[in-house]
Amino acid sequence: MKPKPKILIVEDENNVALNIEQCLQNLDYKVCGIASTGQEAVEKTHSFHPNLVLIDIQLKGHLSGTEVAEKIISKFDIPIIFLTAYADLKILQRAKTVQPFGYILKPFKENELGTTIEIALYRSRHQKIRNQQLKLALHRAEEQYRLLIESVKDYAIFMLDAKGHVATWNSEAERISGYSRDEIVGKHFSIFLTPESIEKEDAQKYLETAIETGRTENEGWHLRKDGSLLWATIILARVNDDHGNLIGFSKIIRDLTERKKWEDRQKFLMDATEILTSSLDYYETLNRVAHVVVPTLADWCCIHLLDERNNIQCVSVAHKNPELEQWATEIQKRYPVDLKGTHGIANVIRTGKPDFCAEVPDQLLIENAYNEEHLSMMRSVNLKSYMTIPLLARGRILGCLSLLYSEQKRDLTEKDLELATELARRAAMAIDNAKLYEEAQTAIRARDEFLSIASHELKTPISSLKLQLQMTQRGINLSENKTPPVHKLFRAVDLSAKQVDRLTLLVDELLDVSKIRSGKLSFNFEEIDLVEILKEIQERFCNEIVHFELIAPPHVLGHWDRFRLEQVFVNLVGNAIKYAPGKPFRIEINQTFQDAIITVQDEGPGIDKEKQRRIFNRFERGDTSERISGLGLGLFIAKGVISGHGGSIDVESELGKGTKFTIVLPLQGTKEQMELAS
């Protein structure tokens, strides 16, 4: 059975109240109470929870009927019907603001009261249903909005109150800033500003601009909770109520830190590339790049290169303090890097792999220290982390680039390694290009010098040959039937033949160079006696060398090309005659189980260290003066021939103390192996 609606009567006249009660009972309503004052009405409403309240609009006492109605509606959300004996317009206007569910003029008929109550109860039920639906819809909308805000990445979206204090917070805001909801709500948004922005009173300026124009937008550095910097776009917009009054601000922070870092990295690489390509003096450009690295990327920057003798040389050290630069440079000279080292620079240059250390333990310093003094110096740097990147170009390791961090701990990431690797790649390319340019210039100079020498060398026998032919031609006078003596003809022919031989030798040398360069130098391997070859050469040059000493066992047999070996040793003897005329000359042969070792020693002027490194190159000569003939190809050919036999040739020399060539020739080995070696 459906329960009867409960009704509370609020009437200050007792007889009227009892009459209303009787009517309600007749209409089958349950009267839960009668109140004669406003305070009593509020208390009984709280106690009985009626379904409807009938209130005399002209209630006497401290609270009027409309005031009682306002309290009951606001506190308990219960429908109200006003009872009134007068249709006073002012009272009715006042009553409208309360939004009652009906009015009844006294005196009233019983059926009028019942109809008004039923309509009020019906409207109340449907309004509550509607309110619940609206409340549910609002809750769903709020939840959807919350989910939308929470799903947005790289955007912090939240509300500020009218004074700029944080009122709401989303999860992305927590991720971006580091502040949790409990930590940040209620705090002023200036907590995100840098000290420079706070000093310029930017927070107040942003609020004022948003109030005046509706919104403000800026991009710059902001602070996270941990003190790290965040590059972000900030949008601050004014939020008004339905009447246009300011109630707060919406704030959107877009995290652009990664984009900013990428832009800064690209700008850094562009600046570094501009420096690297500005000059072909790579020592100077590397030094400038190292000073661009500091302090943008690191506290220290060191660049090491491999020299021609495979020694590691420090070519640049950069630090913001010039005194520390000088100090570090002196340490590098005192304690050079050993290529055999197992860590850091040596390991990177040897393996071609980068070395990435996010936290440097003291044990690493101990393992790499030469002595206690060196260890103390390394500790004084207070090294916290480092990256060492190989300088690679065309598959060759040129050196390495080291970035060191000492002033504050830095969390190195893969992005840092990628940036350092790209910088190293560009630096290596610049070094390689500079070296190629230097080699090209050297080759051009060598070519020009060679053409000059070759034209001279070729012209000399041709001129001599031409002169001999002209003299012979003049000596033969057919018109007078005269001929020169036979011995003069023989001499002229002999001299001409020698010039032809010299021309042939020069042309053969040029052909051999071409064959060596193309890998097509041919060999005719057979078992021969090396001692026999050298004895024949000794006899051939005995008249041109004052003292030609040959120290050798009776026989040294091997599988070699006789003609090519003669070519090598004739060249070495010829060089001794040219560069050390009248000085003693010695060839010594020693034999091991696998090799024949031949040393060729003269007592000439010697070769300086710089030329020794290039002496086996094409067109290189120990003496470039015009008094010494030759194309500068003999030692290049000699090296090609010895290499074709699977052996080696080296030079040792000191100015004023002569020159010694050492040749190592394998005794055995198949013809195929030697052809492959060639």
XYZ file of C-alpha atoms in Angstrom:
678
model
C 0.000 0.000 0.000
C 1.348 3.453 -0.951
C 2.315 5.533 2.158
C 0.398 8.742 2.797
C 2.266 11.986 2.070
C 3.439 13.748 5.233
C 2.619 17.429 5.526
C 3.910 20.008 8.008
C 1.621 22.980 8.834
C 3.260 26.315 9.695
C 0.506 28.674 11.000
C 0.627 31.135 13.899
C -3.195 31.101 14.433
C -4.089 27.877 16.254
C -7.736 27.655 15.060
C -6.689 28.066 11.451
C -3.985 25.438 11.909
C -6.462 22.923 13.389
C -8.904 23.619 10.569
C -6.194 22.980 7.985
C -5.218 19.765 9.812
C -8.829 18.535 9.672
C -9.012 19.263 5.954
C -5.807 17.389 5.300
C -6.971 14.389 7.250
C -10.214 14.431 5.308
C -8.134 14.417 2.125
C -6.238 11.380 3.426
C -2.928 13.191 4.093
C -0.857 12.616 7.192
C -0.103 15.728 9.240
C 3.322 15.161 10.797
C 3.288 18.379 12.820
C 2.100 21.936 13.385
C 4.542 24.825 13.954
C 3.539 28.335 15.018
C 6.968 30.014 14.563
C 9.669 30.012 11.949
C 12.295 28.459 14.198
C 9.886 25.700 15.250
C 9.099 25.042 11.600
C 12.772 24.579 10.698
C 13.301 22.229 13.678
C 10.219 20.073 12.910
C 11.188 19.909 9.234
C 14.564 18.577 10.305
C 12.917 16.039 12.663
C 9.951 14.783 10.570
C 11.209 15.128 6.972
C 7.769 15.978 5.550
C 6.911 15.602 1.876
C 5.459 19.115 1.766
C 5.208 22.202 3.987
C 2.213 24.565 4.158
C 3.420 27.995 5.347
C 1.434 31.084 6.246
C 3.119 33.774 4.154
C 2.393 36.409 6.870
C 3.808 34.343 9.694
C 4.399 36.373 12.829
C 7.561 36.279 14.835
C 11.304 36.632 14.205
C 11.186 34.854 10.828
C 8.611 35.700 8.159
C 6.916 33.063 6.050
C 9.171 33.687 3.060
C 12.301 33.552 5.229
C 11.205 30.226 6.713
C 10.522 28.925 3.206
C 13.998 29.969 2.030
C 15.650 28.116 4.923
C 13.614 24.935 4.405
C 14.216 24.879 0.647
C 17.942 25.579 0.939
C 18.533 23.061 3.731
C 16.069 20.261 2.969
C 14.913 20.746 -0.655
C 11.230 20.233 0.335
C 8.358 21.768 -1.724
C 6.529 24.756 -0.219
C 2.914 26.011 -0.581
C 2.137 29.469 0.733
C -1.100 30.222 2.617
C -2.278 33.825 2.542
C -5.441 35.771 3.366
C -4.467 38.861 1.325
C -3.288 39.163 -2.243
C -0.711 41.838 -1.435
C 1.538 42.456 -4.477
C 4.697 43.163 -2.453
C 4.274 39.967 -0.467
C 3.656 37.996 -3.650
C 6.737 39.476 -5.328
C 8.779 38.466 -2.290
C 7.267 34.967 -2.380
C 8.221 34.520 -6.058
C 11.907 34.722 -5.241
C 11.483 31.617 -3.075
C 9.942 29.728 -6.017
C 7.102 27.958 -4.093
C 5.119 25.132 -5.668
C 1.771 26.871 -5.112
C -0.426 29.482 -3.400
C -3.749 29.101 -1.516
C -5.905 32.060 -0.509
C -7.684 31.779 2.806
C -10.445 30.863 3.218
C -10.227 27.956 0.773
C -12.308 24.986 -0.120
C -11.136 21.529 0.791
C -10.964 20.340 -2.797
C -8.897 23.422 -3.789
C -6.399 22.540 -1.072
C -6.194 18.940 -2.249
C -5.718 19.919 -5.882
C -2.957 22.402 -5.034
C -1.162 19.858 -2.840
C -1.330 17.092 -5.501
C -0.023 19.435 -8.188
C 2.822 20.552 -5.884
C 3.747 16.961 -4.976
C 3.651 15.942 -8.644
C 5.846 18.851 -9.685
C 8.214 18.167 -6.811
C 8.637 14.508 -7.754
C 9.292 15.281 -11.384
C 11.635 18.133 -10.498
C 13.645 15.832 -8.259
C 13.814 13.248 -11.038
C 14.893 15.942 -13.458
C 17.448 17.277 -10.991
C 18.847 13.776 -10.492
C 19.083 13.332 -14.259
C 20.782 16.689 -14.625
C 23.097 15.895 -11.745
C 23.982 12.554 -13.305
C 24.524 14.160 -16.707
C 26.686 16.832 -15.097
C 28.668 14.168 -13.281
C 29.156 12.280 -16.526
C 30.198 15.449 -18.336
C 32.605 16.334 -15.557
C 34.037 12.821 -15.649
C 34.399 12.950 -19.426
C 36.049 16.344 -19.151
C 38.361 15.004 -16.457
C 39.256 11.993 -18.618
C 39.850 14.319 -21.566
C 42.155 16.524 -19.526
C 43.940 13.505 -18.068
C 44.463 11.939 -21.516
C 46.186 15.011 -22.984
C 49.952 14.507 -23.131
C 52.582 17.244 -22.859
C 49.900 19.694 -21.696
C 49.283 20.712 -18.092
C 45.690 22.022 -17.874
C 44.431 23.479 -14.597
C 42.517 26.350 -12.997
C 43.650 29.319 -10.937
C 41.457 31.321 -8.615
C 40.966 35.040 -9.136
C 44.208 35.815 -7.277
C 46.362 33.332 -9.191
C 46.382 30.393 -6.772
C 46.201 26.852 -8.166
C 42.652 25.491 -7.785
C 42.703 22.284 -9.875
C 45.443 19.924 -11.106
C 45.750 17.139 -13.654
C 48.117 14.180 -13.913
C 50.097 15.649 -16.838
C 50.621 18.815 -14.824
C 52.063 16.633 -12.076
C 54.348 14.839 -14.546
C 55.568 18.025 -16.175
C 56.124 20.066 -13.008
C 56.898 17.354 -10.464
C 54.304 18.691 -7.986
C 51.518 16.436 -6.719
C 47.960 17.738 -6.286
C 48.342 17.991 -2.503
C 51.608 19.908 -2.853
C 50.462 22.498 -5.379
C 46.759 23.282 -4.835
C 46.526 26.608 -3.025
C 50.017 27.734 -4.071
C 50.492 30.820 -6.237
C 51.371 30.051 -9.856
C 54.530 32.187 -9.576
C 56.106 29.064 -8.037
C 56.756 27.966 -11.671
C 58.610 31.145 -12.631
C 62.384 31.546 -12.743
C 64.084 34.015 -10.376
C 64.587 36.374 -13.336
C 60.848 36.354 -14.129
C 59.933 36.874 -10.486
C 62.310 39.833 -10.295
C 60.566 41.367 -13.329
C 57.148 40.759 -11.662
C 55.994 38.737 -14.650
C 53.325 36.898 -12.626
C 51.337 40.060 -11.915
C 51.801 41.264 -15.499
C 50.398 37.984 -16.860
C 47.299 38.244 -14.634
C 46.698 41.872 -15.519
C 47.021 41.189 -19.249
C 44.622 38.220 -19.034
C 42.086 40.330 -17.112
C 42.290 43.198 -19.613
C 42.492 41.312 -22.913
C 41.008 37.937 -21.992
C 44.206 35.941 -22.404
C 47.998 36.094 -22.549
C 50.516 33.752 -24.134
C 54.280 33.468 -23.720
C 57.099 30.992 -24.276
C 60.166 30.595 -22.099
C 61.948 28.839 -19.271
C 60.044 27.736 -16.152
C 60.996 25.832 -13.029
C 60.104 22.295 -12.038
C 59.875 21.137 -8.445
C 63.405 19.686 -8.542
C 64.828 22.988 -9.787
C 65.402 21.813 -13.360
C 64.338 24.043 -16.234
C 61.282 23.486 -18.388
C 60.812 25.240 -21.735
C 57.093 25.733 -22.273
C 54.357 27.713 -23.973
C 51.988 29.214 -21.395
C 48.393 30.264 -22.132
C 46.575 32.110 -19.347
C 42.898 32.888 -20.041
C 40.300 34.752 -17.992
C 37.262 32.746 -16.785
C 33.990 34.585 -16.049
C 30.674 33.533 -14.477
C 27.312 33.858 -16.234
C 27.207 37.531 -15.344
C 30.680 38.314 -16.744
C 32.362 38.531 -13.360
C 35.941 37.212 -12.969
C 36.028 33.892 -11.103
C 39.522 32.738 -12.019
C 41.836 31.728 -14.853
C 42.437 28.674 -16.972
C 46.108 27.888 -17.478
C 47.658 25.609 -20.099
C 51.339 24.693 -20.024
C 52.694 22.910 -23.089
C 56.008 21.137 -22.469
C 58.360 22.019 -25.348
C 61.588 21.126 -23.579
C 62.543 18.359 -26.013
C 61.781 20.564 -29.017
C 63.851 23.372 -27.516
C 66.737 20.996 -26.847
C 66.505 19.690 -30.425
C 66.538 23.244 -31.795
C 69.506 24.146 -29.581
C 71.331 20.988 -30.706
C 70.733 21.823 -34.365
C 71.919 25.388 -33.878
C 74.995 24.145 -32.050
C 75.801 21.707 -34.862
C 75.297 24.416 -37.477
C 77.635 26.770 -35.606
C 80.216 24.006 -35.159
C 79.953 23.025 -38.827
C 80.449 26.639 -39.897
C 83.636 26.741 -37.842
C 84.833 23.372 -39.142
C 84.352 24.410 -42.762
C 85.791 27.907 -42.341
C 89.410 26.820 -42.702
C 91.528 23.911 -43.886
C 93.822 24.388 -40.892
C 92.093 21.707 -38.859
C 94.251 22.232 -35.769
C 92.939 25.782 -35.486
C 89.329 24.856 -36.324
C 89.322 21.950 -33.845
C 90.527 24.302 -31.139
C 87.702 26.718 -31.960
C 85.119 23.915 -31.925
C 86.381 22.716 -28.544
C 85.752 26.195 -27.157
C 82.230 26.165 -28.623
C 81.561 22.870 -26.835
C 82.519 24.516 -23.517
C 80.337 25.345 -21.677
C 77.380 24.610 -23.993
C 77.754 20.829 -23.867
C 80.428 20.108 -21.272
C 82.757 21.576 -18.655
C 85.838 20.242 -20.464
C 86.524 19.287 -24.072
C 89.636 17.435 -25.249
C 90.489 16.395 -28.802
C 93.147 13.747 -29.494
C 94.458 12.702 -32.911
C 96.649 9.866 -34.133
C 99.851 11.095 -35.756
C 101.687 9.402 -38.627
C 103.545 7.158 -36.197
C 100.327 6.027 -34.486
C 101.043 8.065 -31.366
C 98.128 9.788 -29.624
C 98.544 13.555 -29.563
C 96.345 15.994 -27.636
C 95.641 18.823 -30.095
C 93.109 20.828 -28.073
C 91.935 21.305 -24.477
C 89.074 23.686 -23.682
C 87.750 24.987 -20.361
C 86.109 28.287 -19.448
C 89.113 29.038 -17.229
C 92.236 29.630 -19.411
C 94.550 28.817 -16.476
C 92.977 25.378 -16.115
C 93.354 24.883 -19.875
C 97.088 25.501 -19.618
C 97.327 23.233 -16.585
C 95.505 20.384 -18.375
C 97.678 20.826 -21.482
C 100.831 20.456 -19.383
C 99.429 17.278 -17.798
C 98.740 15.859 -21.272
C 102.351 16.502 -22.266
C 103.717 15.028 -19.043
C 101.447 11.979 -19.117
C 100.617 11.186 -22.772
C 97.896 8.670 -23.531
C 99.151 5.128 -24.037
C 97.450 3.441 -26.999
C 97.541 0.164 -25.059
C 95.289 1.578 -22.305
C 92.124 -0.363 -21.482
C 89.821 2.602 -20.787
C 88.848 5.986 -22.139
C 90.756 7.596 -24.985
C 93.114 4.710 -25.780
C 90.325 2.149 -25.821
C 88.098 4.334 -28.024
C 90.871 4.982 -30.572
C 91.896 1.329 -30.584
C 88.374 -0.134 -30.911
C 86.489 2.675 -32.653
C 83.658 2.393 -30.100
C 82.426 5.284 -27.900
C 83.037 5.243 -24.140
C 80.077 6.516 -22.093
C 80.442 6.832 -18.313
C 77.548 8.407 -16.380
C 79.355 8.203 -13.038
C 83.144 8.002 -12.705
C 84.299 5.737 -9.844
C 87.596 6.432 -8.103
C 88.800 2.960 -9.079
C 88.756 4.018 -12.752
C 91.133 6.885 -11.968
C 93.419 4.552 -10.034
C 93.580 2.096 -12.955
C 94.530 4.835 -15.442
C 97.013 6.788 -13.301
C 100.735 6.646 -14.132
C 101.715 7.353 -10.535
C 100.491 8.981 -7.325
C 101.119 12.477 -8.668
C 99.086 11.745 -11.796
C 96.287 10.230 -9.681
C 96.203 13.298 -7.442
C 95.939 15.568 -10.494
C 93.088 13.550 -11.966
C 91.219 13.575 -8.666
C 91.572 17.351 -8.445
C 89.506 17.688 -11.647
C 86.564 16.199 -9.698
C 85.405 14.306 -12.774
C 81.791 13.147 -12.444
C 80.978 11.809 -15.925
C 82.363 11.787 -19.459
C 81.814 10.744 -23.074
C 84.600 9.868 -25.498
C 83.610 9.527 -29.156
C 85.847 8.203 -31.960
C 86.630 10.461 -34.907
C 85.880 8.187 -37.859
C 86.247 9.023 -41.542
C 86.073 6.588 -44.447
C 86.459 3.662 -42.058
C 89.630 5.063 -40.480
C 90.052 6.168 -36.880
C 91.591 9.631 -36.812
C 91.350 10.240 -33.072
C 88.625 10.999 -30.523
C 86.532 13.765 -28.984
C 86.096 13.780 -25.189
C 83.398 15.689 -23.272
C 83.937 15.823 -19.507
C 81.637 17.003 -16.722
C 83.143 18.125 -13.430
C 81.283 21.111 -12.007
C 77.935 19.421 -11.432
C 76.519 15.965 -11.915
C 74.713 15.600 -15.205
C 72.389 12.764 -16.159
C 73.800 11.806 -19.536
C 71.241 10.425 -21.988
C 71.243 8.784 -25.386
C 70.380 12.207 -26.847
C 73.635 13.594 -25.420
C 75.551 10.692 -26.949
C 73.821 11.201 -30.307
C 74.742 14.897 -30.314
C 78.373 14.211 -29.390
C 78.566 11.467 -32.034
C 77.218 13.791 -34.729
C 79.689 16.500 -33.708
C 82.523 13.961 -33.837
C 81.363 12.795 -37.283
C 81.447 16.329 -38.641
C 84.796 17.061 -37.019
C 86.254 13.851 -38.484
C 84.933 14.778 -41.913
C 86.541 18.208 -41.642
C 89.866 16.654 -40.572
C 89.709 14.129 -43.385
C 88.852 16.780 -45.962
C 91.705 18.964 -44.745
C 94.101 16.033 -44.955
C 92.844 15.119 -48.415
C 93.346 18.703 -49.498
C 96.838 18.699 -48.021
C 97.607 15.396 -49.755
C 96.213 16.749 -53.028
C 98.372 19.852 -52.737
C 101.387 17.696 -51.928
C 100.589 15.458 -54.891
C 100.277 18.486 -57.164
C 103.614 19.820 -55.964
C 105.161 16.356 -56.382
C 103.654 16.082 -59.850
C 104.997 19.454 -60.885
C 108.384 18.599 -59.426
C 108.296 15.200 -61.133
C 107.418 16.737 -64.491
C 110.291 19.140 -64.084
C 112.691 16.347 -63.112
C 111.330 13.910 -65.701
C 111.643 16.432 -68.497
C 115.218 17.101 -67.405
C 116.064 13.412 -67.010
C 114.553 12.491 -70.362
C 115.999 15.483 -72.114
C 119.566 14.737 -71.008
C 119.996 11.356 -72.803
C 118.002 12.597 -75.780
C 120.240 15.659 -76.114
C 123.338 13.487 -75.756
C 122.022 10.997 -78.299
C 121.135 13.791 -80.710
C 124.609 15.307 -80.300
C 126.321 11.978 -81.022
C 124.231 11.428 -84.139
C 124.932 14.932 -85.396
C 128.668 14.510 -84.829
C 128.642 11.159 -86.608
C 126.630 12.648 -89.455
C 129.139 15.455 -89.896
C 132.018 12.968 -89.765
C 130.571 11.034 -92.694
C 131.043 13.090 -95.866
C 129.665 10.958 -98.678
C 130.308 13.649 -101.320
C 134.017 13.496 -100.669
C 133.869 9.737 -100.111
C 135.313 10.174 -96.608
C 134.398 8.253 -93.457
C 135.671 8.716 -89.872
C 137.981 6.161 -88.340
C 136.298 2.930 -87.211
C 137.210 3.431 -83.529
C 135.436 6.810 -83.528
C 132.348 5.253 -85.075
C 132.377 2.502 -82.450
C 132.691 5.079 -79.682
C 129.819 7.140 -81.064
C 127.599 4.056 -81.368
C 128.546 2.929 -77.849
C 127.685 6.317 -76.337
C 124.421 6.384 -78.275
C 123.536 2.891 -77.042
C 124.162 3.961 -73.443
C 121.795 6.922 -73.842
C 119.193 4.597 -75.341
C 119.664 2.259 -72.352
C 119.230 5.190 -70.002
C 116.031 6.230 -71.786
C 114.803 2.640 -71.657
C 115.496 2.484 -67.923
C 113.563 5.692 -67.291
C 110.601 4.460 -69.332
C 110.702 1.067 -67.570
C 110.632 2.792 -64.178
C 107.547 4.768 -65.180
C 105.873 1.566 -66.445
C 106.739 -0.258 -63.210
C 105.176 2.537 -61.157
C 101.986 2.249 -63.202
C 101.928 -1.543 -62.734
C 102.526 -1.300 -58.981
C 99.723 1.265 -58.624
C 97.319 -0.995 -60.546
C 98.510 -4.194 -58.830
C 99.729 -5.694 -62.110
C 103.491 -5.873 -61.523
C 104.516 -9.287 -62.887
C 106.968 -11.729 -61.260
C 108.854 -14.760 -62.553
C 109.612 -16.841 -59.455
C 112.342 -19.460 -59.486
C 114.896 -20.826 -57.082
C 117.941 -18.548 -57.171
C 121.015 -17.759 -55.098
C 120.841 -14.273 -53.606
C 124.604 -14.231 -52.891
C 125.339 -14.881 -56.538
C 123.168 -11.911 -57.609
C 124.865 -9.556 -55.167
C 128.344 -10.704 -56.218
C 127.525 -9.923 -59.849
C 126.307 -6.454 -58.807
C 129.504 -5.982 -56.754
C 131.611 -6.759 -59.806
C 129.512 -4.435 -61.985
C 130.030 -1.440 -59.668
C 133.499 -2.191 -58.316
C 135.041 0.546 -60.414
C 132.491 3.170 -59.282
C 132.640 2.511 -55.524
C 135.947 2.858 -53.673
C 135.127 0.175 -51.130
C 132.217 -2.176 -51.850
C 132.048 -4.729 -49.032
C 129.812 -7.807 -49.283
C 129.388 -9.893 -46.125
C 127.452 -13.076 -46.846
C 127.429 -16.860 -46.374
C 128.423 -18.977 -49.389
C 124.854 -19.393 -50.595
C 121.355 -18.106 -49.702
C 118.732 -19.898 -51.762
C 115.117 -18.773 -52.093
C 112.128 -18.715 -54.405
C 112.372 -15.220 -55.909
C 112.296 -13.186 -59.131
C 115.909 -12.653 -60.195
C 115.293 -9.649 -62.439
C 113.194 -7.798 -59.848
C 115.709 -8.355 -57.036
C 118.537 -7.143 -59.285
C 116.387 -4.077 -59.971
C 116.052 -3.397 -56.200
C 119.725 -3.809 -55.318
C 121.001 -1.965 -58.397
C 118.784 0.928 -57.337
C 120.156 0.897 -53.773
C 123.757 0.727 -55.032
C 123.031 3.462 -57.551
C 121.640 5.667 -54.769
C 124.836 5.149 -52.767
C 126.920 6.191 -55.769
C 124.771 9.328 -56.272
C 124.407 10.445 -52.669
C 127.679 9.166 -51.148
C 130.286 9.241 -53.939
C 133.699 8.019 -52.855
C 132.373 6.656 -49.531
C 132.538 2.984 -48.412
C 129.460 0.839 -49.087
C 128.441 -2.427 -47.439
C 125.852 -5.137 -48.026
C 125.400 -7.830 -45.375
C 123.233 -10.942 -45.664
C 122.002 -12.987 -42.725
C 119.784 -16.033 -42.936
C 117.212 -17.288 -40.432
C 115.062 -20.388 -40.631
C 112.402 -18.521 -42.637
C 113.931 -15.324 -43.991
C 116.914 -13.723 -45.642
C 117.773 -10.408 -43.976
C 119.807 -7.989 -46.090
C 121.182 -4.700 -44.801
C 122.488 -2.101 -47.229
C 124.656 0.532 -45.490
C 126.323 3.667 -46.875
C 128.185 6.501 -45.178
C 126.508 9.314 -47.042
C 124.874 12.525 -45.740
C 121.873 10.682 -44.265
C 118.150 11.463 -44.502
C 116.258 13.665 -42.024
C 113.355 12.261 -39.985
C 110.641 14.039 -41.956
C 111.838 12.690 -45.320
C 112.267 9.187 -43.930
C 108.475 8.963 -43.474
C 107.955 9.746 -47.184
C 111.038 8.204 -48.770
C 109.135 5.195 -50.168
C 106.471 7.393 -51.826
C 106.423 8.192 -55.502
C 108.604 11.074 -56.666
C 110.318 11.382 -53.269
C 114.086 11.921 -53.248
C 116.602 12.226 -50.459
C 118.149 15.255 -52.140
C 115.983 17.474 -54.334
C 118.840 19.550 -55.753
C 119.392 19.509 -59.514
C 122.902 18.051 -59.123
C 121.320 14.681 -58.222
C 119.632 12.954 -61.145
C 116.666 10.592 -60.907
C 112.858 10.575 -60.960
C 112.354 9.668 -57.294
C 110.773 6.336 -58.231
C 113.467 3.812 -57.317
C 112.541 3.260 -53.652
C 108.840 3.242 -54.477
C 109.502 0.446 -56.998
C 111.823 -1.325 -54.538
C 109.083 -1.383 -51.892
C 106.573 -2.698 -54.435
C 108.965 -5.476 -55.511
C 109.836 -6.536 -51.954
C 106.147 -6.458 -50.962
C 105.413 -8.607 -54.010
C 107.805 -11.195 -52.526
C 105.932 -11.084 -49.224
C 108.776 -9.181 -47.536
C 109.486 -5.724 -46.133
C 111.956 -2.868 -46.546
C 112.713 -0.226 -43.895
C 115.092 2.676 -43.550
C 117.194 3.960 -40.658
C 119.186 7.132 -41.035
C 120.732 10.015 -39.153
C 122.020 13.197 -40.705
C 125.789 13.042 -41.215
C 125.976 9.336 -40.278
C 124.781 7.557 -43.382
C 121.722 5.471 -44.229
C 120.836 1.811 -43.691
C 118.131 -0.087 -45.554
C 116.941 -3.405 -44.093
C 115.209 -5.910 -46.368
C 113.472 -9.043 -45.115
C 112.752 -11.689 -47.784
C 110.888 -14.935 -46.996
C 112.923 -17.943 -48.207
C 110.000 -20.208 -48.911
C 106.462 -19.806 -50.111
C 104.589 -20.928 -53.153
C 104.511 -18.966 -56.305
C 100.764 -18.454 -55.881
C 101.246 -16.963 -52.402
C 103.820 -14.530 -53.669
C 101.661 -13.543 -56.625
C 98.786 -12.955 -54.208
C 101.071 -10.808 -52.026
C 102.031 -8.747 -55.050
